[in-house]
Tab-separated table of C-alpha atoms in Angstrom:
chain	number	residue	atom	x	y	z
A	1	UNK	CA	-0.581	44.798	34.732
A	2	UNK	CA	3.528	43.530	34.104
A	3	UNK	CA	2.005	40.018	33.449
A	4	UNK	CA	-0.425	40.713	30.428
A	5	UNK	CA	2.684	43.247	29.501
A	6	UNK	CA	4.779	41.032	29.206
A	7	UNK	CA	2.482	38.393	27.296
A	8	UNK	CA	1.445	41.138	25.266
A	9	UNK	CA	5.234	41.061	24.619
A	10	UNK	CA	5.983	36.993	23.717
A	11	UNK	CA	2.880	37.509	21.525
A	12	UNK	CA	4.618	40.139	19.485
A	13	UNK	CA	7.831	38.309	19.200
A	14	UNK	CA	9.788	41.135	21.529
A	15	UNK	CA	10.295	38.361	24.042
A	16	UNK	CA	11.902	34.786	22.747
A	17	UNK	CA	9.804	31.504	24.137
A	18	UNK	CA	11.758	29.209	25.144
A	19	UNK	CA	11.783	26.025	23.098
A	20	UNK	CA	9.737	22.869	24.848
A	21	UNK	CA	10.768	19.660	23.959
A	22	UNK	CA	8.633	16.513	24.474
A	23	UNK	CA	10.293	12.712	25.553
A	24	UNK	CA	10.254	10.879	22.606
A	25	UNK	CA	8.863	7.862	23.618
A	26	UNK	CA	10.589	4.517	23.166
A	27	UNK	CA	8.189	2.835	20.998
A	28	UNK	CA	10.548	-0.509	20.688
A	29	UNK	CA	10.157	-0.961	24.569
A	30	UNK	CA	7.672	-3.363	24.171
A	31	UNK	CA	7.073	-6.774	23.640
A	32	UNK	CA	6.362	-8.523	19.994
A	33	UNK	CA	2.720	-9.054	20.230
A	34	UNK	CA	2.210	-4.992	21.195
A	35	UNK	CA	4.307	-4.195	18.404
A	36	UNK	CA	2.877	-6.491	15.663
A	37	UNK	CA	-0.779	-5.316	17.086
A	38	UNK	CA	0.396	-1.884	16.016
A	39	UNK	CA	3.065	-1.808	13.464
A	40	UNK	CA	2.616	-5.420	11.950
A	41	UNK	CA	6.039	-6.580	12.796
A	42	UNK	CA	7.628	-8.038	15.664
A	43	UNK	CA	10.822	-6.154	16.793
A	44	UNK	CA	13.664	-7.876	15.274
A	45	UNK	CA	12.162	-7.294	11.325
A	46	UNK	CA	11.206	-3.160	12.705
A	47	UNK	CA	14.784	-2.992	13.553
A	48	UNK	CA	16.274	-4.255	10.638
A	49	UNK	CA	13.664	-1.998	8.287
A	50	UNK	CA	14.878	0.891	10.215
A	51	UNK	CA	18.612	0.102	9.646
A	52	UNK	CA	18.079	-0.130	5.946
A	53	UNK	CA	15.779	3.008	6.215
A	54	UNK	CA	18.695	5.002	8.873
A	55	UNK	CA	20.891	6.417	5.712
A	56	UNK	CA	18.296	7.839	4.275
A	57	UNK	CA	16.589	9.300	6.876
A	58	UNK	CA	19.450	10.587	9.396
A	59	UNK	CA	19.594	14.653	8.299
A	60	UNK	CA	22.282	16.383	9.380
A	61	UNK	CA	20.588	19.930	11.275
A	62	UNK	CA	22.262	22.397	13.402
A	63	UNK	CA	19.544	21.518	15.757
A	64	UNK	CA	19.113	19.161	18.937
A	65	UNK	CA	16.845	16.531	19.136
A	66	UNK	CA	16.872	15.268	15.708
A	67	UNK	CA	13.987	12.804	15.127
A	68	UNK	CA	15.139	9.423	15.553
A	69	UNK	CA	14.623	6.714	12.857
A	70	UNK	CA	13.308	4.487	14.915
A	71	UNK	CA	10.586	7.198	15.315
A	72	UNK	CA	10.078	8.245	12.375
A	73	UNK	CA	9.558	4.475	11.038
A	74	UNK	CA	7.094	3.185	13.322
A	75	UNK	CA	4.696	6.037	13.832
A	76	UNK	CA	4.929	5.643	9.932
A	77	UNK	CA	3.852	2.198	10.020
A	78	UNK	CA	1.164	3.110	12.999
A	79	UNK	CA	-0.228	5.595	10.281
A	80	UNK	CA	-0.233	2.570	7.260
A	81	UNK	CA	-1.449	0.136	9.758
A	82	UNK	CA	-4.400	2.031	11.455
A	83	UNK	CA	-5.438	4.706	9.605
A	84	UNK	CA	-5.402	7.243	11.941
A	85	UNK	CA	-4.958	10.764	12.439
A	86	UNK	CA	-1.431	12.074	12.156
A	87	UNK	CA	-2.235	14.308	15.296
A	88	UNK	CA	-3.700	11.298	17.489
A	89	UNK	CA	0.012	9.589	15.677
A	90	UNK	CA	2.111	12.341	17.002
A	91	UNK	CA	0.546	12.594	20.571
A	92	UNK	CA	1.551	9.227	21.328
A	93	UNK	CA	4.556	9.456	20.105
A	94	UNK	CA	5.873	12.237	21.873
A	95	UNK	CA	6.495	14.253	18.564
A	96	UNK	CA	4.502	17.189	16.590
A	97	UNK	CA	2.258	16.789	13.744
A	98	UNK	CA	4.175	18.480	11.808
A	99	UNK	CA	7.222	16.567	12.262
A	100	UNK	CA	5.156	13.571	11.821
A	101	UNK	CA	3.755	15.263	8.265
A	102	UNK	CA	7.501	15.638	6.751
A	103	UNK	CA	8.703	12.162	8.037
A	104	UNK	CA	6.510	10.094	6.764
A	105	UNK	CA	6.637	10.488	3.171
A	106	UNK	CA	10.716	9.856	3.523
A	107	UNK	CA	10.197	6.685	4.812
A	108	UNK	CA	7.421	5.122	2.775
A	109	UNK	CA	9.558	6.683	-0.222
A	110	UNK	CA	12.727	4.700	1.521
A	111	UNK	CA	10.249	1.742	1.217
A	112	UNK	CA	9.018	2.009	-2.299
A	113	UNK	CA	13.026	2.393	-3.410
A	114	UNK	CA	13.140	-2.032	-1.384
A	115	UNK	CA	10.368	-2.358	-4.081
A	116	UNK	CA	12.238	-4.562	-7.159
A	117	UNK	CA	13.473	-6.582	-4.010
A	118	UNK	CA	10.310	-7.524	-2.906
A	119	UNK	CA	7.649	-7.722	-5.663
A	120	UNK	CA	8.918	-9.493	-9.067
A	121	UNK	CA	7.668	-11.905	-11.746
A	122	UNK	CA	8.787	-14.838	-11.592
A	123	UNK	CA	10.133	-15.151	-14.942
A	124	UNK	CA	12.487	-18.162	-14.555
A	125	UNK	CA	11.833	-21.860	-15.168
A	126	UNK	CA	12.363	-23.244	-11.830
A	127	UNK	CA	10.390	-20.806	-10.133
A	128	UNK	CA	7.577	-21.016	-12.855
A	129	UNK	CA	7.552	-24.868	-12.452
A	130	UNK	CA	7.414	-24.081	-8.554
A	131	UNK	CA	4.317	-21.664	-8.540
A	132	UNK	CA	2.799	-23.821	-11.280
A	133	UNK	CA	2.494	-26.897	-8.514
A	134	UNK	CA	1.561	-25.076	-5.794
A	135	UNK	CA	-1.765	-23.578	-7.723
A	136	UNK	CA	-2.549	-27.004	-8.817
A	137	UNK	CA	-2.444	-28.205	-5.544
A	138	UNK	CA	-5.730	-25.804	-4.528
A	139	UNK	CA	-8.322	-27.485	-7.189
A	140	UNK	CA	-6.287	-28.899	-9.874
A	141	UNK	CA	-6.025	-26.122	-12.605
A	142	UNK	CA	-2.853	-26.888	-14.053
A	143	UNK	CA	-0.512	-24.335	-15.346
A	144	UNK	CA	-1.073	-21.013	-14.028
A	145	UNK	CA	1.755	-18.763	-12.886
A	146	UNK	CA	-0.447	-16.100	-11.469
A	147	UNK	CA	-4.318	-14.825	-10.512
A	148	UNK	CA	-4.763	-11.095	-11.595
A	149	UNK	CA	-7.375	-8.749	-10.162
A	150	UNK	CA	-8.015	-5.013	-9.070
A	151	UNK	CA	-9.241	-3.192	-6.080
A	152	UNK	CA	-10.239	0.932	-5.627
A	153	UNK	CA	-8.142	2.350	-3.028
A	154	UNK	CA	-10.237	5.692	-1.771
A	155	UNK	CA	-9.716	9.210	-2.554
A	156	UNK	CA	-10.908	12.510	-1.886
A	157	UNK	CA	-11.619	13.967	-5.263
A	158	UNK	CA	-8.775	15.615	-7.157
A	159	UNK	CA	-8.923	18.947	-8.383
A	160	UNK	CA	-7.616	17.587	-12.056
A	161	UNK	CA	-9.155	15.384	-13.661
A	162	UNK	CA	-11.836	14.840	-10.992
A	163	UNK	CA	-14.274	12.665	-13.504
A	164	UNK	CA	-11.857	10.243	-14.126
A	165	UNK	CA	-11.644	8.803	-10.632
A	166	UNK	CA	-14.997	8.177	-9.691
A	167	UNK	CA	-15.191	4.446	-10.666
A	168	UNK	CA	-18.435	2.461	-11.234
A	169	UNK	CA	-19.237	2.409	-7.229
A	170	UNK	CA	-19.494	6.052	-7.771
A	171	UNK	CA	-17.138	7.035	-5.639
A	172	UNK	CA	-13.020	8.660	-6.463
A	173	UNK	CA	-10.481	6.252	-5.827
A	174	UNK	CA	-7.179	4.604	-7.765
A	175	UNK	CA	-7.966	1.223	-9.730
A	176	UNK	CA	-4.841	-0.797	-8.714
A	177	UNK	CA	-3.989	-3.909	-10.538
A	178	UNK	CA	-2.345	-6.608	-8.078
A	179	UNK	CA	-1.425	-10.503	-9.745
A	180	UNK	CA	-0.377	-12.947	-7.009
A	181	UNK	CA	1.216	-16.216	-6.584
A	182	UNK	CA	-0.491	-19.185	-4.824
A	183	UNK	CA	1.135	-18.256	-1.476
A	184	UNK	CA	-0.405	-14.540	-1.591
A	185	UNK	CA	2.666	-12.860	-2.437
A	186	UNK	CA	2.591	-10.035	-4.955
A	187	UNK	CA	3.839	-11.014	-8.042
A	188	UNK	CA	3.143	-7.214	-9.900
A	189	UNK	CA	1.393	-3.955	-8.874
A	190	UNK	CA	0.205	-1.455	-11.045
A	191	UNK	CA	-0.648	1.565	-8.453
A	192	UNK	CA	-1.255	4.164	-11.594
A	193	UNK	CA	-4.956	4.324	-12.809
A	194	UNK	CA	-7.852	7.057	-11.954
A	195	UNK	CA	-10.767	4.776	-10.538
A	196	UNK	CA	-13.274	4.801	-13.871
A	197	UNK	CA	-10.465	2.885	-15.399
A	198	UNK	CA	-11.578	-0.940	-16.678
A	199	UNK	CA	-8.975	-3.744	-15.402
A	200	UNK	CA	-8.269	-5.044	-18.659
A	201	UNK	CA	-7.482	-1.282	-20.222
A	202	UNK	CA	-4.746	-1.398	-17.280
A	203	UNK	CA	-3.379	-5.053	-18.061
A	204	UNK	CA	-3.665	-4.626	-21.560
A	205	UNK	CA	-1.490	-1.057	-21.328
A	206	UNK	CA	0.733	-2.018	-18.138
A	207	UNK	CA	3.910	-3.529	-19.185
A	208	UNK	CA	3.198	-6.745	-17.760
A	209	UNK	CA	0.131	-7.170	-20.014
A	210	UNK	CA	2.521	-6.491	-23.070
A	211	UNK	CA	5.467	-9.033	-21.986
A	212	UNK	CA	2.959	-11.649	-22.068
A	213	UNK	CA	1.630	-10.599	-25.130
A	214	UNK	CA	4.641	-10.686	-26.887
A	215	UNK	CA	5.202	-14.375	-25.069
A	216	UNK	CA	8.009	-13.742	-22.863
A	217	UNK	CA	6.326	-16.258	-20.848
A	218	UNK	CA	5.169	-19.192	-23.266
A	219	UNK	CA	3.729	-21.966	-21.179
A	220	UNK	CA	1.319	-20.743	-18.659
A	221	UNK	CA	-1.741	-18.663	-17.635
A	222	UNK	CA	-2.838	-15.898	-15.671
A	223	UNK	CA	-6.164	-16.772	-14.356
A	224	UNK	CA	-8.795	-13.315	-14.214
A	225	UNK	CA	-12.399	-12.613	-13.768
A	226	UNK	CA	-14.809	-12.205	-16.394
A	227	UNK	CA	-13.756	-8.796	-17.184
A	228	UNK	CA	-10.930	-9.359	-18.823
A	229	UNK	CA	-10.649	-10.923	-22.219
A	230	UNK	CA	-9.677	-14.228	-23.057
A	231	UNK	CA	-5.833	-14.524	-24.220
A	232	UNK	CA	-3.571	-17.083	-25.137
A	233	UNK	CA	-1.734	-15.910	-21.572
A	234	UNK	CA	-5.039	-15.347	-19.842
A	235	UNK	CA	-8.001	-17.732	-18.445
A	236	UNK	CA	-11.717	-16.490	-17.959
A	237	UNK	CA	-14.577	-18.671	-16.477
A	238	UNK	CA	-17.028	-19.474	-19.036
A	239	UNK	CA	-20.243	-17.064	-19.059
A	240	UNK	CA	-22.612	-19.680	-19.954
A	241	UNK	CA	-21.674	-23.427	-18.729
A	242	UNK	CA	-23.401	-26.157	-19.963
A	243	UNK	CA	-21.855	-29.576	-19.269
A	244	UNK	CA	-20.208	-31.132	-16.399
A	245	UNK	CA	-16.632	-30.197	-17.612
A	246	UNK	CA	-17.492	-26.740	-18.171
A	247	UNK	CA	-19.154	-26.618	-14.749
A	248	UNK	CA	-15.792	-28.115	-12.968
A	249	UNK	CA	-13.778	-25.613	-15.217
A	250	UNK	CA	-15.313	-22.939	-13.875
A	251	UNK	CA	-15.465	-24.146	-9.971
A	252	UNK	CA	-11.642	-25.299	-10.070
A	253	UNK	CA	-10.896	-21.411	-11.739
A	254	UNK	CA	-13.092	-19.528	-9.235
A	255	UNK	CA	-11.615	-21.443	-6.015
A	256	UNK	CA	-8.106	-20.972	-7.553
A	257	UNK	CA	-8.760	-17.444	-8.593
A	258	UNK	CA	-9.927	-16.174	-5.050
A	259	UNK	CA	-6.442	-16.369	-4.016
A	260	UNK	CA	-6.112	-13.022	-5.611
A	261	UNK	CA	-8.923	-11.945	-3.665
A	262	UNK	CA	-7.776	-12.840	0.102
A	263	UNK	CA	-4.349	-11.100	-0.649
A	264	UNK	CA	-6.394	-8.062	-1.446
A	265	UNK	CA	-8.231	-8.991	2.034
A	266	UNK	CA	-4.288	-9.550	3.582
A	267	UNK	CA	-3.477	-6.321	2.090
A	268	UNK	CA	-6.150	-4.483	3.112
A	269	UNK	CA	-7.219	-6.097	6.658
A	270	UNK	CA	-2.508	-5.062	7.657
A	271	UNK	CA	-2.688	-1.606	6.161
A	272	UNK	CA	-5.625	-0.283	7.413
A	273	UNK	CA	-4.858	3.282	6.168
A	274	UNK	CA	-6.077	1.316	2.184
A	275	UNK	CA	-9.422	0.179	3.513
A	276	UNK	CA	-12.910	2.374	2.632
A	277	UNK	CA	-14.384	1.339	5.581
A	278	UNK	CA	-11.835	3.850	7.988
A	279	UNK	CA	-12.852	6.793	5.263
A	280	UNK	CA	-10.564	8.105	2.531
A	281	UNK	CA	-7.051	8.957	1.963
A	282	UNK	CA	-6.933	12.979	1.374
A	283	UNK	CA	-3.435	12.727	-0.334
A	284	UNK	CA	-2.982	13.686	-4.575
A	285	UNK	CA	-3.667	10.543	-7.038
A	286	UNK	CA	0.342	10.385	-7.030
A	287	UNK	CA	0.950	10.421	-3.071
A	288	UNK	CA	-1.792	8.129	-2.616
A	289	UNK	CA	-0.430	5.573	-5.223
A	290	UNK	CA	3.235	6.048	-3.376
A	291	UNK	CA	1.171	4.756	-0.163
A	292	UNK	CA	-0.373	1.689	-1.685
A	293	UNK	CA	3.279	0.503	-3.564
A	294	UNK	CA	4.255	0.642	-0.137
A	295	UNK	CA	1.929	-0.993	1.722
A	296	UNK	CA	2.107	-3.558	-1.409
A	297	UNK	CA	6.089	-3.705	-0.601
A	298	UNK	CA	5.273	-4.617	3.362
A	299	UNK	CA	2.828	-7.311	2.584
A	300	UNK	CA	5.492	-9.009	0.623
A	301	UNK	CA	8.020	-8.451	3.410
A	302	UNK	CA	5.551	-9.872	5.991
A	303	UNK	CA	5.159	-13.008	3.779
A	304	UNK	CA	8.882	-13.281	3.317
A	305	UNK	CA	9.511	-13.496	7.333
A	306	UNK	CA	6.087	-15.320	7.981
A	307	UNK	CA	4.696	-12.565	10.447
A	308	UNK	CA	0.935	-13.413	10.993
A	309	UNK	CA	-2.198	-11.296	10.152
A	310	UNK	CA	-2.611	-9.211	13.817
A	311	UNK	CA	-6.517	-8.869	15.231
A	312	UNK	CA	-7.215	-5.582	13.826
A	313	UNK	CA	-8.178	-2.959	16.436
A	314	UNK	CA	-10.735	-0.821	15.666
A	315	UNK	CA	-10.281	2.821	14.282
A	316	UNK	CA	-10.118	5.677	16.358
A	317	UNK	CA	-13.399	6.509	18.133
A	318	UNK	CA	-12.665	9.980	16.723
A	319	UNK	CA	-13.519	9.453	13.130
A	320	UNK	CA	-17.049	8.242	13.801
A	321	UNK	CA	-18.028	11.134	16.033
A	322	UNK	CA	-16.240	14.341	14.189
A	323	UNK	CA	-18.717	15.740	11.939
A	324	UNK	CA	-17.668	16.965	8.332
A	325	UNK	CA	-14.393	13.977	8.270
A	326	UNK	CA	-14.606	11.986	5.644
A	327	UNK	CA	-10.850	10.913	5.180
A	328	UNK	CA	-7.770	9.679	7.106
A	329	UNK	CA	-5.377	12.017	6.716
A	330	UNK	CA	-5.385	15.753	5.400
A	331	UNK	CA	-3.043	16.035	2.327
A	332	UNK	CA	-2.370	18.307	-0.663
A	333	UNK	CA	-4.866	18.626	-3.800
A	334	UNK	CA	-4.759	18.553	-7.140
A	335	UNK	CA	-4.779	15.578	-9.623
A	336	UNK	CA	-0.704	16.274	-10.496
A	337	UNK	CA	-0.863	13.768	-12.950
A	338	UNK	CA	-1.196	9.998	-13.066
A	339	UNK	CA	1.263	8.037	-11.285
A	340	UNK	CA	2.969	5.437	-13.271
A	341	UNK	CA	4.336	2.698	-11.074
A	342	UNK	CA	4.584	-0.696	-11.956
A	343	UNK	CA	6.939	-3.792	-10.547
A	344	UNK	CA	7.362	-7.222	-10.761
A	345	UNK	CA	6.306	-7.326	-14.277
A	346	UNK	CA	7.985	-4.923	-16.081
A	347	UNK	CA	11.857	-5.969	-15.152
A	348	UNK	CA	12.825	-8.679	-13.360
A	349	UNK	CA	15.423	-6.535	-11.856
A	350	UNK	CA	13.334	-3.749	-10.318
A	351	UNK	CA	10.666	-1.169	-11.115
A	352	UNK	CA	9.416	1.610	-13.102
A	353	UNK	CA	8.406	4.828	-11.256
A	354	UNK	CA	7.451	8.185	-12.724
A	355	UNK	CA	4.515	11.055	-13.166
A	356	UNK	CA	2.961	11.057	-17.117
């Protein structure tokens, strides 16, 4: 009888519970090829991205047992590079879910602020001259300083504006516009753009697509599918070839072109948290496009130090066997607005970011 008292008594608050802390665990313990597996960097580049990430998220708290940045960082990235569940996340690292729920948008916000350092245009002669060479060395099409395509990221439907995201697929999902040089490294990334929305409305009205219109870069192409129109700035493949140099013009713009499409592939194949095939993210249009710009940031950085393309392991069991879950991650609703982000591009300097 004094036992289920005296629970009856923690259950109505008349008795304090004592606090219960769990180890953190030491996720840095391990060697490079665990890490990269998991995180997609070896230690030495996860200890310098949580140095430049510390200042901005060390709180002060009147509380013990602070989270530790190196925490908070790499079950960030194990979120980004798996896609899976924050509680699955937490578990393993020794932390609650919803610890794990108010970290994580800190540090992929402390990311997206590395952004103008990462992903520019090259707007300069030298480097022009430089990109310019190394796409002619892939099938001799002379004179292009980038390859420009989109991709649909996947998202649960948003309560505003639900009609504009479901794209021609018929599902919802954020058109993202992504140009690349010849090496794979994101040149510009427009993150902004419901899914129904065509990729040559986005170039046309991103600021990228109106620096080249108004020739800030006068000698060279972007190459682009058939969707997009032909420009002075702008190559398409020819609907209808006829002759032998027609047929070559097309091969030597499609082999050049699919550049584009295996940094998509890079992009997609690292930050398994963008891919369909793991489900969708649940996150608003503007959350969701904070994720990809990113994820976009991190490919760049993983270019920059060489760090190779890990064997991707295989979702969580879980999210083929729990009826009713369609997504990765459970996040707000609500459409909030578009998100306007767009880098490389637009300043050589650094980014745009805002809600219209």
């Amino acid at each position: 009888m004094a036992v289920l008292l005296m629970v009856d008594d923690c259950n109505n608050g008349r008795i304090k519970r004592e606090r219960i802390f769990r180890d953190h665990t030491d996720l840095l313990a391990h060697d490079d090829d665990w890490l990269v597996s998991r995180f997609r960097f070896p230690r030495a580049i996860l200890l310098e991205l949580c140095a430049e990430l510390g200042p901005s998220l060390e709180r002060s708290t009147r509380r013990s047992h602070a989270l530790p940045v190196p925490l908070q960082v790499l079950t960030t990235l194990g979120f980004l590079a798996t896609g899976s569940y924050q509680r699955e996340l937490a578990d393993r690292s020794g932390i609650s879910q919803s610890a794990l729920s108010r970290a994580m948008p800190a540090v992929w916000d402390g990311i997206i602020r590395k952004f103008g350092r990462y992903i520019r245009f090259p707007y300069g002669a030298a480097d022009l001259a430089n990109i310019k060479t190394q796409f002619a060395a892939i099938a001799g099409f002379p004179n292009v300083i980038g390859v420009i395509d989109c991709t649909h990221i996947a998202i649960k439907a948003p309560s505003v504006d639900e009609f504009a995201y479901v794209n021609r697929k018929n599902f919802h999902s954020i058109n993202v516009q992504i140009i690349c040089d010849a090496q794979m490294r994101f040149t510009n990334v427009v993150a902004r753009w419901p899914g129904s929305t065509h990729d040559s409305f986005i170039l046309a009205n991103s600021l990228m697509g109106m620096r080249l219109q108004a020739g800030r870069v006068r000698d060279g192409w972007l190459l682009g599918d058939s969707g997009y129109p032909l420009k002075e700035w702008l190559m398409t493949p020819l609907t209808n070839p006829q002759t032998a140099r027609e047929l070559a013009y097309n091969h030597a713009h499609t082999i050049t072109r699919a550049v584009v499409e295996r940094a998509i592939g890079q992009l997609k194949s690292r930050w398994r948290c963008l891919d369909r095939s793991g489900g969708m993210l649940l996150y608003r249009p503007d959350k969701v496009g904070r994720i990809i710009i990113a994820c976009a940031t991190l490919h760049n950085l993983a270019h920059r130090h060489g760090v190779p393309l890990a064997e991707v392991e295989e979702p969580d069991r879980l999210r083929q066997h729990e009826a009713g879950r369609t997504g990765l991650m459970i996040g707000g609703s609500g459409g909030a607005g578009f998100l306007r982000w767009e880098g490389g591009g637009c300043d050589p300097r650094g980014s745009r970011f805002g809600i219209i």
